[in-house]
XYZ file of C-alpha atoms in Angstrom:
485
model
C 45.821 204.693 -2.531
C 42.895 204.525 0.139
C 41.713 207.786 1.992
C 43.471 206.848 5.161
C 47.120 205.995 3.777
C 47.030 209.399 2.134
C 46.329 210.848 5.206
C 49.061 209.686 6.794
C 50.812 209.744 3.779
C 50.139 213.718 4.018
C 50.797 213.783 7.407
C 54.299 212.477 7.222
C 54.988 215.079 4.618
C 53.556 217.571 6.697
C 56.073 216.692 10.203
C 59.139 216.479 7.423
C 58.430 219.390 5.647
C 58.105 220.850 8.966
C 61.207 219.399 10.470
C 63.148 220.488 7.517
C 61.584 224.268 8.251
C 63.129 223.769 11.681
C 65.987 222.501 11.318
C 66.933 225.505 8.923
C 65.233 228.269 11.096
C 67.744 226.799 14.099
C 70.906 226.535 11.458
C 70.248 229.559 9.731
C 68.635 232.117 12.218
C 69.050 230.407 16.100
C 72.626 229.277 15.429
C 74.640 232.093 16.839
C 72.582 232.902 19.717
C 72.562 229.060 20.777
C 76.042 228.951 20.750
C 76.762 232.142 22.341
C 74.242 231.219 24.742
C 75.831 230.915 27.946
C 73.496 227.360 29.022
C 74.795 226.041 26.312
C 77.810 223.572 28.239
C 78.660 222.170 24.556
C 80.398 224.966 23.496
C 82.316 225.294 26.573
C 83.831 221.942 26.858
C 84.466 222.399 23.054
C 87.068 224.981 23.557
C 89.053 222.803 25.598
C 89.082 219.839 23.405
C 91.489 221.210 20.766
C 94.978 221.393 21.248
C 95.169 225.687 20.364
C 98.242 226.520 18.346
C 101.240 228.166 19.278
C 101.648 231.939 19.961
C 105.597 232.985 19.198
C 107.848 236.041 18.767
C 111.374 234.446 16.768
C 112.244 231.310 19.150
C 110.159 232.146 22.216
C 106.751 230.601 23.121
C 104.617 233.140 24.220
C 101.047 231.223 24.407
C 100.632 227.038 24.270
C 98.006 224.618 24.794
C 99.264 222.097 27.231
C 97.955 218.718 28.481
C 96.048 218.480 31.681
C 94.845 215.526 34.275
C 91.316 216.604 34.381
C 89.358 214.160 31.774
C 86.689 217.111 31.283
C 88.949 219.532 30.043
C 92.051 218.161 27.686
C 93.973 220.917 27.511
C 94.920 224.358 29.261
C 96.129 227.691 28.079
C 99.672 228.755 29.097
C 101.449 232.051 29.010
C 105.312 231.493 29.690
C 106.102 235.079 29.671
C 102.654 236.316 31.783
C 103.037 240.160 31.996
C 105.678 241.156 29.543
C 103.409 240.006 26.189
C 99.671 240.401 27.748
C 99.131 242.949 25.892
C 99.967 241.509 22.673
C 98.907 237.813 23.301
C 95.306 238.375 24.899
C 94.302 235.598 27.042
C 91.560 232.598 26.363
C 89.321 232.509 28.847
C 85.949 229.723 28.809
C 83.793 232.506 27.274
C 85.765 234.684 25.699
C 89.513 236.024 24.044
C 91.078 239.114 23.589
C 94.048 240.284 21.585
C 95.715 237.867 18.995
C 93.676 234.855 20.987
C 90.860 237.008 19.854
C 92.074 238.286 16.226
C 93.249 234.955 14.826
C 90.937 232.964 17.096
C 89.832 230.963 14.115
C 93.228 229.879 13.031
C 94.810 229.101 16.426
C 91.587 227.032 17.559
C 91.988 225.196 13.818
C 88.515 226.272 12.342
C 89.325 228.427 9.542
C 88.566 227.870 6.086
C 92.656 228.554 5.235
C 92.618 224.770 6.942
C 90.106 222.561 5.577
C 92.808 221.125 3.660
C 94.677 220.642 6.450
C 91.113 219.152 8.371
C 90.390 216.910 5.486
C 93.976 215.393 5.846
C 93.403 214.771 9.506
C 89.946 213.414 8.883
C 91.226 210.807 6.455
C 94.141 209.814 8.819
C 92.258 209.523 11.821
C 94.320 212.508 13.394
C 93.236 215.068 15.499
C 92.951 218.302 14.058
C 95.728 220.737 15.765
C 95.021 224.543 15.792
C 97.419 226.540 13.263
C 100.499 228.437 14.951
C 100.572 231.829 14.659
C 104.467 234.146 15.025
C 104.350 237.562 15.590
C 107.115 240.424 14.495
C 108.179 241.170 18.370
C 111.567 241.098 18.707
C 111.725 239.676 22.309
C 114.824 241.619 23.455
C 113.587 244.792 22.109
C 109.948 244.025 23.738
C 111.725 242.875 27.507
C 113.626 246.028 27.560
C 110.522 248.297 26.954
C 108.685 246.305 29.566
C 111.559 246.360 32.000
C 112.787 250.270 31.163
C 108.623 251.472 31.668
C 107.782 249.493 34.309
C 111.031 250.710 36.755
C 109.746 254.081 35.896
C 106.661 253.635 38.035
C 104.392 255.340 35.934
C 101.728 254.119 33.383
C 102.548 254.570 29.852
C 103.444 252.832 26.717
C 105.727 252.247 23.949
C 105.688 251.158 20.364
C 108.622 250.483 18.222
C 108.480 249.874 14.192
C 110.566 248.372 11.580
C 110.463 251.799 9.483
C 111.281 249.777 6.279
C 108.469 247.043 6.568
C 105.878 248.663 9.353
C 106.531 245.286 11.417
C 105.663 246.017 15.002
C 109.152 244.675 17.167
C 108.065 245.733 20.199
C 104.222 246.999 21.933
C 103.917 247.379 26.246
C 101.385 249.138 27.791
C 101.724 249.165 32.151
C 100.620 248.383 34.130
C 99.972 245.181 32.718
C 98.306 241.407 33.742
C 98.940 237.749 33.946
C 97.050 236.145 31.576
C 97.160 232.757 33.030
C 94.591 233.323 36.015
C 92.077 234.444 33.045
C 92.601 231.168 31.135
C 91.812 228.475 33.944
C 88.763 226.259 32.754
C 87.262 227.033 36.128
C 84.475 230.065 35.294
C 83.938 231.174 38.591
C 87.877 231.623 39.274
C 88.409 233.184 36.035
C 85.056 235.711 36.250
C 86.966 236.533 40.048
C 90.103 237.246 38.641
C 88.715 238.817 35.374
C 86.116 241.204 37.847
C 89.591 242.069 40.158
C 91.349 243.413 36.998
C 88.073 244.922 35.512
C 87.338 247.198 38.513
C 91.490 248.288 39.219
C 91.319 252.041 38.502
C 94.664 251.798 36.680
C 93.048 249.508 34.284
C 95.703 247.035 33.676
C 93.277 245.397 30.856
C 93.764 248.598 28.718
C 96.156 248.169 26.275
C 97.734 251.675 26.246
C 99.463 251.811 22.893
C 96.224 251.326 20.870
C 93.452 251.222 22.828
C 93.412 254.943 24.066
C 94.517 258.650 22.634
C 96.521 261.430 24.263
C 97.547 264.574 23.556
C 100.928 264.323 22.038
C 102.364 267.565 23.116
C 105.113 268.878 21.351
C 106.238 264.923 19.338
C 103.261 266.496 17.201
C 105.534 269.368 15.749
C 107.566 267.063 13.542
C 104.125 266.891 11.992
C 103.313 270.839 11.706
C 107.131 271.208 10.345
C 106.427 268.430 7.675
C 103.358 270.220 6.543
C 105.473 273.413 6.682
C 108.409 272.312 4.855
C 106.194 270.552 2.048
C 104.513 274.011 1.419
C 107.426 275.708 -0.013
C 110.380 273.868 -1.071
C 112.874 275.981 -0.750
C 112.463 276.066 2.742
C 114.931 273.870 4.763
C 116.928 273.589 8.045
C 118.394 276.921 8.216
C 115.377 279.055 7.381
C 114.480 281.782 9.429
C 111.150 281.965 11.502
C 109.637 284.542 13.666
C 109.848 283.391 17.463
C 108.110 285.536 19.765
C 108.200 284.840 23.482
C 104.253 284.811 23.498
C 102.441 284.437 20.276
C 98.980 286.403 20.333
C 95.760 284.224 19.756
C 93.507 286.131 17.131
C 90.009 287.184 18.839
C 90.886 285.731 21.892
C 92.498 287.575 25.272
C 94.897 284.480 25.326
C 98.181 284.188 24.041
C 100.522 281.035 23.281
C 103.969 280.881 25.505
C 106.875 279.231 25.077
C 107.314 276.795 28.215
C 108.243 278.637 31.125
C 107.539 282.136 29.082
C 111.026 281.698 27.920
C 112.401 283.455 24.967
C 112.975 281.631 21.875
C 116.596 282.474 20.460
C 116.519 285.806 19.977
C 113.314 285.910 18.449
C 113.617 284.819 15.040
C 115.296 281.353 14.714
C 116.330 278.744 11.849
C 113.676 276.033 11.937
C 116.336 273.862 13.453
C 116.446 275.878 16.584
C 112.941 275.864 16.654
C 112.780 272.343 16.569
C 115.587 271.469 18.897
C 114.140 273.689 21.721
C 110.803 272.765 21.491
C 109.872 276.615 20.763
C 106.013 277.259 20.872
C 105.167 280.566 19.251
C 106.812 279.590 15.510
C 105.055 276.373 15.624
C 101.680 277.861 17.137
C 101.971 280.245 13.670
C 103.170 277.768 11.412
C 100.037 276.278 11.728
C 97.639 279.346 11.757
C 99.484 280.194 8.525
C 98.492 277.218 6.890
C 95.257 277.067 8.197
C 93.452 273.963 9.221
C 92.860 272.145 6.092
C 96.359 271.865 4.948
C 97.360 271.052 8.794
C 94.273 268.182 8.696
C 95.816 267.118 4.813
C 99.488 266.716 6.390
C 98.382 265.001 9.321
C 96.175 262.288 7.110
C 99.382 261.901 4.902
C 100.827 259.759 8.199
C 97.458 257.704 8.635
C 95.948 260.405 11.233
C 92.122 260.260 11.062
C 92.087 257.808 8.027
C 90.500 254.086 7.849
C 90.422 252.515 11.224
C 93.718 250.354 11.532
C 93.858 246.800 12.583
C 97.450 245.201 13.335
C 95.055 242.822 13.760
C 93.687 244.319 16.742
C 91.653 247.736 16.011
C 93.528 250.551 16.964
C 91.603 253.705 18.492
C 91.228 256.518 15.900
C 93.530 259.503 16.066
C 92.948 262.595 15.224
C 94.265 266.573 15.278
C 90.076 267.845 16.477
C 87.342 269.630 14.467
C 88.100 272.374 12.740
C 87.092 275.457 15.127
C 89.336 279.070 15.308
C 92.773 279.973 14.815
C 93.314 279.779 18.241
C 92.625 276.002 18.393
C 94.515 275.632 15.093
C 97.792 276.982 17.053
C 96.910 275.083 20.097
C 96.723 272.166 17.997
C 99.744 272.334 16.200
C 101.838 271.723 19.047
C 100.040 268.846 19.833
C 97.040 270.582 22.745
C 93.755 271.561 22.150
C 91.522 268.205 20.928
C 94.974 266.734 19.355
C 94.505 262.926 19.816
C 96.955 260.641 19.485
C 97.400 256.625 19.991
C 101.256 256.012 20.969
C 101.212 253.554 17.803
C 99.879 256.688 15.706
C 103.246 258.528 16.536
C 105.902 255.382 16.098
C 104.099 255.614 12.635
C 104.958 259.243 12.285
C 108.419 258.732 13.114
C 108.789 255.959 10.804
C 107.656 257.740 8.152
C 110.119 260.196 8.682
C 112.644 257.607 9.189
C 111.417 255.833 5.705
C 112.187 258.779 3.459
C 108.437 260.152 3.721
C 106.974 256.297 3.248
C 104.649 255.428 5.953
C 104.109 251.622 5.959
C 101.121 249.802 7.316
C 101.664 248.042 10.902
C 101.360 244.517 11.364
C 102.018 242.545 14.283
C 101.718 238.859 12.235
C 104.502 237.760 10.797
C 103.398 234.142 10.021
C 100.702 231.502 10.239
C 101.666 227.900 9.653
C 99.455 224.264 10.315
C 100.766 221.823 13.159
C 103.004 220.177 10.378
C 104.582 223.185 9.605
C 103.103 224.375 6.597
C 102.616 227.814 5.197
C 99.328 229.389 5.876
C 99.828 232.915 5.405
C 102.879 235.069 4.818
C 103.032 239.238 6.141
C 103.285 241.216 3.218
C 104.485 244.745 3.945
C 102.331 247.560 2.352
C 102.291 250.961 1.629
C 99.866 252.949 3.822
C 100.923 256.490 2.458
C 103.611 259.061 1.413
C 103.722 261.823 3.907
C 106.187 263.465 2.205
C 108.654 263.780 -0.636
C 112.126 262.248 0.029
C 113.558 265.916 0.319
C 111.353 267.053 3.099
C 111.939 263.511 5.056
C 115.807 264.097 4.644
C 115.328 267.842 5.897
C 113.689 266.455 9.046
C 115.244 263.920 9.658
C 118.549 266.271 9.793
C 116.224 268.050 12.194
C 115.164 265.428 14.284
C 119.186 264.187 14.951
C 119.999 267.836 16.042
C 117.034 267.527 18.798
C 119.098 264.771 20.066
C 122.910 266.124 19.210
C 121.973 269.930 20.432
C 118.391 269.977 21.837
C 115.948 268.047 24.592
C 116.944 264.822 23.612
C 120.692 264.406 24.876
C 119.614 261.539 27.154
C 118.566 259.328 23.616
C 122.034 259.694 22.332
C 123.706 255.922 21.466
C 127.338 256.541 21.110
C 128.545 255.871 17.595
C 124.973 255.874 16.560
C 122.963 258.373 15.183
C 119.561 259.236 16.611
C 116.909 260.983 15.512
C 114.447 262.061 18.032
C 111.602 264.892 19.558
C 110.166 264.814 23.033
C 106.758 266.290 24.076
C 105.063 267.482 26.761
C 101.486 267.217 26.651
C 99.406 269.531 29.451
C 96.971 267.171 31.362
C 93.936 268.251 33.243
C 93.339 268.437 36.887
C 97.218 269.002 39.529
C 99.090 266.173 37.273
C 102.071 266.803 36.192
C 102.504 266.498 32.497
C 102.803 263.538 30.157
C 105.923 262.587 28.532
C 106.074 261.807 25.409
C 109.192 260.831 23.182
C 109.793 259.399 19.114
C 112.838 258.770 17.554
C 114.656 256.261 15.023
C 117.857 254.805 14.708
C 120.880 254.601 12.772
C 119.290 257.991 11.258
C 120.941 257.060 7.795
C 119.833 253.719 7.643
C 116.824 253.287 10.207
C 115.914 249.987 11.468
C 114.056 250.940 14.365
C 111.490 253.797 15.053
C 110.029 254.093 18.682
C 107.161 256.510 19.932
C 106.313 256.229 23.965
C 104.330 257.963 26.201
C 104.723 258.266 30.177
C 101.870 259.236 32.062
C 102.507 262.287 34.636
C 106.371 261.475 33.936
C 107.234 264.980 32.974
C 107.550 267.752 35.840
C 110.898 270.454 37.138
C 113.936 270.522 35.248
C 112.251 267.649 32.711
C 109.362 269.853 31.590
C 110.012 268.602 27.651
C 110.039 265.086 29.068
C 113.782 264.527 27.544
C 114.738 262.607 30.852
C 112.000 260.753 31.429
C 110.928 259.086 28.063
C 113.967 259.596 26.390
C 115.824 256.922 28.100
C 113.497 254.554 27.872
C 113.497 254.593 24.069
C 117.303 254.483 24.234
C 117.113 251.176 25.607
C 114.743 249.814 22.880
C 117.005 250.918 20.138
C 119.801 249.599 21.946
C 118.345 246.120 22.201
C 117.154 245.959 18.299
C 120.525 247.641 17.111
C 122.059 245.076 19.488
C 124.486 247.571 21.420
């Protein structure tokens, strides 16, 4: 070969060889930032070229792709039931998702690598490739009535309800809530209006209450301490006596812990029961002083407090009972004050592992995920998170728990020829508001099938100090519509 063919010769090798190196530096390194980059109109068009999957709870359509008249964009997201299941459902917006849009994004939109068989199928047969459809464990009736029971209350709050047995989620509201069908247009500048409106609303409607943020849980938080209290010593058991002093004296402090209202407790020493049912402060404030802060953080773990981050498949903020920091706190923080955190999903877990004989199962809000033709992707399989208990101590508290609502706070939970278990809180808030109300419970309390935790904000104050009015109700309602009364 000549002098000038392998020159060009070299130079050809040199502009592959240097394609090759560019082509990989913009697959390998560039890739993600081109597509997230938000010039890039590709992408953007792309989302609205596939016909999504299906979002469901049972028989109801709760998110669909749906044919539109505009030739850019093929297909729009719609929300039948707007408010009642934003919370659950997300929204998909032209730059974004949230929620289970967000969390199974991949399968709904028909990417995932559980589909290429179902891709190579389509490819072969000429058929465009549908996004997978994805059913979710709300049980609609039991979800409406939460959404319909919290939102006449005209407070925030939310609620979370739990198959005890299986840790399905049937029902999860947070209010106030959104429509996500503004947020889904394929028109940015509409959507970035409507997403800004919600964004800057100081009740935060976009917050997703029952996962997404932590409050004290007042007094719910002493079927905890008792659980830690009753697993110490064995032979202890509904009608053992405590010490119940109208104030309880904080060591090295000037402070002391009150019952509410500086009532007296009984008559000063109670049966546990008593305790329980009247939400007395002083015997739980020592319980947990008495067991110190290591077996109070170990009992509190045993219900998935403070433990691996949860997703149901959403993360779920962390809860947690505080630092460790002086017997004070520890008292403080065994009725559920001090730096005692809680998500309201964190205390539907609590009750259903009370409910479960001591087993606390993992939540999950996916029940299924099936192609376009109906075939099985993926299949919920329930799972053991932990034991918080032994099977003795559940049945002790759970005898507990249905005297709260026979004899205690809880009358207004009571389901006539049902048996409810049950504890409401009252958790102190900062600033003139009046305190949150917090109630958990389960039903039939022999054979559960439902567990609910909720939380009202500012919904406790006069005569309904321990919140038994105000949340109580509420849950009633949910139990109602799962037990189908």
């Amino acid at each position: 070969m000549n002098s000038p063919l392998k020159r060009v010769a070299l130079a050809c090798i040199l502009m592959f060889g240097l394609l090759m190196l560019n082509v990989n530096y913009l697959q390998a390194v560039r890739a993600d930032g081109l597509r997230e980059d938000s010039r890039n109109t590709r992408n953007f068009f792309a989302r609205y070229e596939v016909e999504r999957g299906r979002i469901t709870a049972g028989n109801k359509v709760l998110a669909e792709s749906v044919e539109t008249d505009d030739n850019t964009y093929k297909y729009s997201r719609r929300y039948p039931e707007g408010k009642v299941y934003a919370p659950i459902t997300g929204f998909f917006a032209p730059e974004s998702e949230r929620d289970i849009e967000r969390a199974k994004n991949d399968l709904l939109d028909g990417s995932s690598a559980d589909l290429l068989i179902r891709r190579s199928i389509d490819l072969f047969s000429g058929t465009q490739t549908k996004g997978a459809n994805v059913d979710l464990t709300i049980n609609p009736k039991a979800q409406e009535a939460a959404y319909k029971a919290l939102s006449e209350s005209g407070k925030k709050g939310a609620l979370v309800a739990i198959e005890p047995k299986t840790g399905a989620i049937l029902a999860m509201v947070s209010v106030p809530t959104y429509d996500p069908n503004p947020l889904s247009k394929a028109d940015k500048a509409a959507v970035n209006k409507a997403y800004e409106k919600l964004a800057e609303d100081e009740d935060q409607p976009l917050l997703n209450r029952a996962i997404e943020r932590t409050y004290p849980p007042g007094s719910t938080f002493k079927v905890v301490t008792m659980a830690a209290y009753l697993e110490s010593d064995d032979t202890l058991g509904p009608q053992s006596q405590i010490d119940a002093p109208t104030r309880l004296d904080l060591p090295n402090t000037t402070a002391d812990l009150p019952n509410h209202g500086n009532s007296a407790c009984g008559n000063g020493r109670v049966t546990l029961s008593y305790a329980l049912e009247k939400s007395c402060n002083t015997p739980f404030g020592k319980i947990g002083m008495d067991l110190g802060y290591d077996a109070m953080k170990e009992q509190a773990a045993k219900f998935g407090i403070g433990g691996e981050q949860l997703e149901i498949p959403m993360p779920v903020s962390a809860s947690s009972i505080g630092e460790e920091e002086d017997q004070a706190a520890l008292a403080q923080a065994s009725i559920g004050q001090r730096n005692n955190q809680m998500t309201p999903l964190q205390m539907a877990m609590v009750a259903a592992g009370v409910a479960n004989n001591g087993v606390v199962m993992k939540p999950y809000l996916v029940n299924k995920v099936a192609d376009a033709e109906g075939g099985e992707v993926e299949t919920a399989d329930p799972e053991e998170l932990s034991t918080a208990m032994s099977e003795e101590t559940a049945a002790k508290l759970k005898e507990m728990m249905v005297n709260v609502v026979n004899l205690g706070t809880a009358s207004a939970a009571q389901i006539p020829g049902v048996a409810v278990a049950g504890k409401t809180g009252t958790a102190e808030t900062s600033g003139n508001r009046a305190p949150h109300a917090w109630f958990v419970s389960f039903a039939p309390a022999e054979d559960p099938k439902v567990a609910v935790a909720l939380i009202v904000e500012s919904g406790s104050a006069g005569d309904d100090a321990s919140g038994g009015q105000t949340a109580a109700p509420i849950a009633r309602s949910v139990m109602e519509a799962v037990l189908g009364r």
